[in-house]
Coordinates of C-alpha atoms in Angstrom, one line a residue:
M1 CA 0.0 0.0 0.0
D2 CA 1.3 3.4 -1.0
Y3 CA 1.1 5.1 2.4
E4 CA 2.8 8.3 1.1
K5 CA 0.0 8.8 -1.4
Y6 CA -2.7 8.6 1.2
M7 CA -0.7 10.9 3.6
K8 CA -0.4 13.5 1.0
R9 CA -4.2 13.6 0.7
A10 CA -4.4 13.7 4.5
L11 CA -2.1 16.8 4.5
E12 CA -4.3 18.5 1.9
L13 CA -7.2 17.9 4.2
A14 CA -5.4 19.2 7.2
Y15 CA -4.6 22.5 5.5
L16 CA -8.3 23.2 5.1
G17 CA -8.5 23.8 8.8
T18 CA -6.2 26.8 8.5
G19 CA -7.2 29.7 10.6
N20 CA -9.8 27.8 12.6
T21 CA -8.1 25.2 14.8
S22 CA -5.6 27.1 16.9
P23 CA -4.4 26.4 19.6
N24 CA -5.2 22.9 18.4
P25 CA -3.1 21.5 15.4
R26 CA -4.2 21.1 11.9
V27 CA -4.9 17.5 11.2
G28 CA -6.2 15.4 8.3
A29 CA -7.2 11.7 8.1
V30 CA -8.3 9.3 5.4
I31 CA -9.7 5.8 5.7
V32 CA -8.5 3.2 3.1
D33 CA -10.3 0.0 2.4
P34 CA -8.5 -3.4 1.8
H35 CA -8.5 -2.7 -1.9
G36 CA -6.7 0.7 -1.6
N37 CA -9.7 2.9 -2.1
I38 CA -10.3 6.0 0.1
I39 CA -13.8 5.5 1.5
G40 CA -13.7 8.2 4.2
E41 CA -12.0 11.6 4.8
G42 CA -11.9 14.2 7.5
Y43 CA -10.0 17.1 9.0
H44 CA -10.1 19.0 12.2
K45 CA -12.4 22.0 11.3
S46 CA -12.4 24.1 14.4
Y47 CA -11.0 24.4 17.9
G48 CA -13.2 22.3 20.3
G49 CA -14.8 20.5 17.3
P50 CA -14.5 16.8 16.5
H51 CA -10.9 15.6 15.5
A52 CA -10.0 14.5 12.0
E53 CA -10.2 10.8 12.8
I54 CA -13.7 11.1 14.1
V55 CA -14.9 13.2 11.1
A56 CA -13.4 10.6 8.8
I57 CA -15.1 7.7 10.6
K58 CA -18.4 9.5 10.5
S59 CA -18.1 10.3 6.8
T60 CA -18.6 6.6 6.2
K61 CA -21.6 4.4 6.8
L62 CA -19.5 1.7 8.4
K63 CA -19.3 0.7 12.0
N64 CA -16.8 -2.1 11.6
F65 CA -13.5 -1.2 9.9
A66 CA -11.9 -4.6 10.1
G67 CA -9.2 -4.8 7.3
H68 CA -9.2 -1.0 6.9
T69 CA -6.4 1.4 7.4
L70 CA -6.6 4.9 9.0
V71 CA -4.0 7.3 7.7
V72 CA -3.6 10.5 9.9
T73 CA -1.1 13.3 9.9
L74 CA -0.7 13.4 13.7
E75 CA -0.8 10.8 16.4
P76 CA -4.4 10.2 17.7
C77 CA -5.0 11.5 21.1
N78 CA -5.6 9.2 24.1
H79 CA -7.0 11.7 26.6
T80 CA -10.2 13.5 27.2
G81 CA -10.1 17.2 26.4
K82 CA -12.8 19.1 24.7
T83 CA -13.6 15.8 22.9
P84 CA -13.3 12.1 23.8
P85 CA -10.1 10.3 23.0
C86 CA -9.7 9.3 19.3
S87 CA -7.8 6.2 20.2
E88 CA -10.9 4.6 21.7
A89 CA -13.0 5.4 18.6
I90 CA -10.3 3.8 16.4
I91 CA -10.2 0.7 18.7
N92 CA -14.0 0.4 18.8
G93 CA -14.0 0.6 15.0
K94 CA -11.7 -2.5 14.8
F95 CA -9.2 -0.9 12.4
E96 CA -6.4 -3.2 11.2
R97 CA -3.8 -0.5 11.1
V98 CA -3.1 3.1 11.7
V99 CA -0.5 5.1 9.7
I100 CA 0.8 8.2 11.5
G101 CA 2.7 11.1 10.0
A102 CA 4.1 12.7 13.1
M103 CA 4.0 11.9 16.8
D104 CA 2.4 14.5 19.0
D105 CA 4.6 16.5 21.4
N106 CA 1.7 17.4 23.6
P107 CA 2.5 16.1 27.1
N108 CA -1.1 14.7 27.2
V109 CA -0.4 12.6 24.2
Q110 CA 3.4 12.0 23.6
G111 CA 3.1 8.4 22.3
G112 CA 0.2 7.5 24.5
G113 CA -2.2 7.3 21.6
A114 CA 0.1 5.1 19.5
A115 CA 0.8 2.8 22.5
R116 CA -2.9 2.5 23.3
L117 CA -3.6 1.4 19.7
Q118 CA -0.8 -1.2 19.8
E119 CA -2.0 -2.6 23.1
A120 CA -5.4 -3.2 21.4
G121 CA -3.7 -5.2 18.7
I122 CA -3.8 -2.5 15.9
E123 CA -0.7 -2.3 13.7
V124 CA 0.8 1.2 14.0
I125 CA 3.1 2.6 11.3
T126 CA 4.8 5.9 12.1
G127 CA 7.0 8.5 10.3
V128 CA 5.3 8.6 6.9
L129 CA 6.1 12.0 5.4
E130 CA 7.1 13.0 8.9
Q131 CA 8.8 16.2 8.1
E132 CA 5.8 17.5 6.0
C133 CA 3.5 16.6 8.9
K134 CA 5.7 18.3 11.4
H135 CA 6.0 21.4 9.3
I136 CA 2.3 22.0 8.9
N137 CA 2.1 22.0 12.8
R138 CA 5.4 23.7 13.6
H139 CA 3.5 26.5 15.4
Y140 CA 1.6 24.0 17.5
F141 CA 4.7 22.0 18.4
K142 CA 6.6 25.0 19.6
F143 CA 3.5 26.2 21.6
V144 CA 3.0 22.9 23.5
N145 CA 6.7 22.6 24.3
T146 CA 7.5 26.1 25.4
Q147 CA 4.1 27.9 25.9
K148 CA 5.5 30.6 23.5
P149 CA 4.2 31.5 20.0
Y150 CA 6.1 30.6 16.9
I151 CA 7.5 33.8 15.4
I152 CA 7.7 34.3 11.6
L153 CA 9.3 37.5 10.3
K154 CA 8.5 38.6 6.8
A155 CA 10.4 41.5 5.2
A156 CA 9.9 42.8 1.6
Q157 CA 13.0 44.7 0.5
S158 CA 15.1 45.9 -2.3
L159 CA 18.5 44.4 -3.4
D160 CA 20.3 47.0 -1.2
G161 CA 18.2 46.0 1.9
N162 CA 15.6 48.7 2.0
I163 CA 12.0 48.2 3.0
A164 CA 11.1 51.8 2.0
L165 CA 12.4 55.1 0.7
K166 CA 13.7 57.6 3.1
N167 CA 10.2 59.3 2.9
G168 CA 8.6 56.0 4.0
Q169 CA 7.1 55.1 0.6
S170 CA 7.1 51.3 0.3
K171 CA 4.2 50.4 -2.1
W172 CA 5.2 48.3 -3.9
I173 CA 8.7 47.1 -3.7
T174 CA 8.1 43.4 -4.4
S175 CA 5.8 41.8 -7.0
E176 CA 2.2 40.8 -6.9
E177 CA 3.3 37.2 -6.8
S178 CA 5.3 37.8 -3.6
R179 CA 2.4 39.6 -2.1
L180 CA 0.1 36.7 -2.8
F181 CA 2.6 34.4 -1.0
V182 CA 2.5 36.8 2.0
Q183 CA -1.2 36.4 2.1
R184 CA -0.7 32.7 2.6
L185 CA 1.7 33.4 5.5
R186 CA -0.8 35.8 6.9
C187 CA -3.8 33.3 6.9
E188 CA -1.7 30.7 8.6
A189 CA -0.7 32.9 11.5
D190 CA -2.9 33.5 14.6
G191 CA -1.8 37.2 14.7
V192 CA 0.0 39.8 12.5
L193 CA 2.1 42.2 14.5
V194 CA 3.2 45.7 13.3
G195 CA 4.5 48.8 14.9
R196 CA 2.9 52.2 15.1
N197 CA 4.9 53.7 12.2
T198 CA 3.9 50.9 9.8
I199 CA 0.2 51.6 10.5
L200 CA 0.6 55.3 10.2
I201 CA 2.6 55.3 6.9
D202 CA 1.2 52.3 5.1
N203 CA -2.4 52.6 6.5
P204 CA -2.9 48.8 6.0
Q205 CA -6.0 46.7 6.9
L206 CA -3.9 43.5 7.7
N207 CA -6.7 41.3 6.3
V208 CA -6.4 38.1 4.5
R209 CA -7.2 38.6 0.8
D210 CA -7.1 36.1 -2.1
Y211 CA -7.6 33.1 0.2
D212 CA -10.8 31.8 1.7
F213 CA -9.5 31.7 5.3
P214 CA -10.2 33.9 8.3
S215 CA -8.1 37.0 8.9
P216 CA -5.7 36.8 11.9
K217 CA -5.8 39.0 14.9
K218 CA -4.2 42.4 14.4
I219 CA -1.6 43.3 16.9
I220 CA -0.3 46.9 17.1
L221 CA 2.5 48.2 19.2
D222 CA 1.6 51.8 20.0
P223 CA 3.3 52.8 23.3
E224 CA 1.5 56.2 23.6
L225 CA -1.8 55.3 21.9
S226 CA -1.1 58.0 19.4
L227 CA -2.5 56.6 16.3
P228 CA -5.4 58.6 14.8
L229 CA -8.8 56.8 14.8
D230 CA -9.6 57.4 11.0
L231 CA -7.1 54.8 9.8
N232 CA -8.2 51.8 7.9
I233 CA -7.2 49.4 10.6
F234 CA -9.9 51.0 12.9
K235 CA -12.6 50.8 10.2
D236 CA -12.7 47.0 10.5
T237 CA -16.1 45.8 11.5
D238 CA -14.6 43.1 13.6
R239 CA -12.6 45.3 16.0
G240 CA -12.5 42.6 18.5
K241 CA -9.6 41.2 16.5
I242 CA -7.5 44.2 17.1
I243 CA -5.1 44.1 20.1
I244 CA -3.0 47.3 20.9
F245 CA -0.1 47.1 23.3
C246 CA 0.8 50.3 25.0
L247 CA 2.8 51.6 28.0
K248 CA 1.1 51.3 31.4
K249 CA 0.9 55.1 31.7
S250 CA -1.1 55.3 28.5
V251 CA -3.9 52.9 29.6
K252 CA -5.7 55.5 31.8
S253 CA -6.1 58.0 28.9
R254 CA -9.3 59.1 27.2
K255 CA -8.0 57.5 24.0
A256 CA -7.7 54.1 25.7
N257 CA -11.3 54.3 26.9
T258 CA -12.5 55.3 23.4
L259 CA -10.7 52.3 21.9
S260 CA -11.9 49.9 24.5
L261 CA -15.6 51.1 24.0
A262 CA -15.1 50.3 20.3
G263 CA -14.3 46.7 21.2
I264 CA -10.5 47.0 20.8
K265 CA -8.4 45.1 23.3
I266 CA -5.9 47.4 25.1
E267 CA -3.0 45.6 26.8
P268 CA -0.6 47.7 29.0
I269 CA 3.0 46.5 29.2
E270 CA 6.1 47.7 31.0
D271 CA 8.8 49.2 28.9
N272 CA 12.3 47.6 28.6
N273 CA 14.1 50.6 30.1
T274 CA 14.6 52.1 26.6
G275 CA 11.1 53.5 26.1
L276 CA 10.1 50.6 24.0
L277 CA 7.7 47.9 24.9
D278 CA 9.1 44.7 26.2
L279 CA 8.7 42.1 23.5
N280 CA 8.9 39.0 25.8
S281 CA 6.1 40.4 28.0
I282 CA 4.0 41.0 24.8
L283 CA 4.5 37.4 23.7
D284 CA 3.7 36.1 27.2
V285 CA 0.3 37.9 27.0
L286 CA -0.4 36.7 23.4
S287 CA 0.3 33.1 24.4
S288 CA -1.2 32.8 27.8
K289 CA -4.3 35.2 27.4
Y290 CA -5.1 34.9 23.7
L291 CA -3.7 31.3 23.1
M292 CA -1.8 32.4 20.1
T293 CA 0.5 29.8 18.7
S294 CA 2.0 31.8 15.9
I295 CA 2.7 35.5 15.1
L296 CA 3.7 37.0 11.8
I297 CA 5.9 40.1 12.2
E298 CA 5.2 42.5 9.3
G299 CA 7.1 45.7 10.2
G300 CA 8.7 48.0 10.4
S301 CA 12.5 48.3 10.7
Q302 CA 12.5 49.0 14.5
I303 CA 10.2 46.0 15.1
F304 CA 12.3 43.7 12.8
S305 CA 15.5 44.7 14.5
S306 CA 14.2 44.2 18.0
F307 CA 12.9 40.7 17.3
I308 CA 16.2 39.7 15.7
E309 CA 18.3 41.3 18.5
N310 CA 16.3 39.5 21.1
G311 CA 16.6 36.1 19.4
L312 CA 12.9 35.7 19.1
V313 CA 12.5 34.8 15.4
D314 CA 11.9 31.1 14.5
E315 CA 11.4 31.6 10.7
L316 CA 12.5 34.3 8.4
H317 CA 11.1 35.1 5.0
L318 CA 12.9 37.7 2.9
F319 CA 11.3 38.8 -0.4
I320 CA 14.0 40.6 -2.4
A321 CA 13.0 42.7 -5.4
P322 CA 15.4 43.4 -8.3
K323 CA 15.4 47.1 -7.4
I324 CA 17.9 49.5 -5.8
L325 CA 16.4 52.2 -3.6
G326 CA 19.6 53.9 -2.5
S327 CA 19.4 55.9 0.8
G328 CA 16.3 54.5 2.4
I329 CA 15.0 52.6 5.5
Q330 CA 16.9 49.4 6.1
S331 CA 15.1 46.2 7.0
F332 CA 17.3 45.8 10.1
G333 CA 18.8 49.3 10.3
H334 CA 18.2 49.6 14.1
I335 CA 20.6 46.8 14.9
S336 CA 23.8 48.4 16.2
L337 CA 26.9 46.2 16.2
S338 CA 30.4 46.8 17.5
S339 CA 31.8 43.6 16.1
I340 CA 31.0 41.4 13.1
A341 CA 31.5 38.4 15.4
K342 CA 28.3 39.6 17.3
S343 CA 26.1 39.8 14.2
P344 CA 22.9 37.7 14.2
E345 CA 23.3 34.7 11.9
I346 CA 20.7 33.2 9.6
E347 CA 20.7 29.5 8.6
I348 CA 19.3 29.6 5.0
E349 CA 16.9 26.8 4.4
S350 CA 15.8 27.6 0.9
I351 CA 16.1 30.1 -1.9
D352 CA 13.7 30.3 -4.9
K353 CA 12.1 32.8 -7.2
I354 CA 8.6 34.2 -6.9
G355 CA 7.8 36.2 -10.0
P356 CA 10.8 38.5 -10.4
D357 CA 11.7 38.4 -6.8
I358 CA 14.1 36.2 -4.7
H359 CA 12.5 34.5 -1.8
I360 CA 14.8 33.4 1.0
V361 CA 13.6 31.2 3.9
G362 CA 15.8 30.8 7.0
K363 CA 15.9 30.6 10.7
L364 CA 17.8 32.6 13.2
V365 CA 20.7 30.8 14.7
K366 CA 20.3 30.7 18.4
K367 CA 23.5 31.8 20.3

């Protein structure tokens, strides 16, 4: 049996849960009969809803799956959370085997689901397209292991490293194809984080376009709550998705009260002794209070530099346009170094072309 073929289909199904399952993982499952035909499919559609395995089982009219194989992207759970354990439903269904893409790092699972299935006499095969299955849930894995969100930094820049002209103009440095890819990154994140200047200069909406997935929460760092209220971001009908982090001294202002009455979340944070908001405190709030497993950092230069300097970036996406902007705003221009030996290092994982642009994916080397 070609397990990889069925796992690829399960991964396609898992992706359909994008934007709706967090802080749970995205999981897909297919049921294969003894002749190699897929007779059932399912994916985890929403947080708190039935898991992929249960959806797949219920998509068929069968009660007895003797001789059948369940292919699932993530190890079935063996604990009761918002839903009953999937392992018991699989055992009760009398499946012959279960093929698992990746084991679950969640302390409540961690091999317990696979072990329970084996104890019941079900053949368990693991590690099929394991890297792909881990990748789709890389946000979830970091969150359950560290209680911290997975941080993706995206920068669109010129060949000479500028994200904007000196006057702040940045539309559009990169191509439409690159911007479409960024939309995909955006819909996979729980939140998009930007600084005050990015909102003021670009006047973005930070919505998902071109994809039929929900928009992430919009996280703004505005220490003094000084942004005007007529910007596009505040015209959003779902203002409950907006979270503004400010200094503690700003939370007692009339502006804070106006924003709160409009449904916008205001989160006061201590500064980091430089007048800037403390990033670790912000991430703690986003993970513990809002259960965010992933944050996409979209600008600007001060924000990019701070996240890199603090070693907080898990995944870096650079979109480099074949343009030279000369004297402008550098992507990481706020990083000040006294020695090349102290420079942040990026481990490059892939380089490809998107339209006319170069797309570099890497990760920050932890020192």
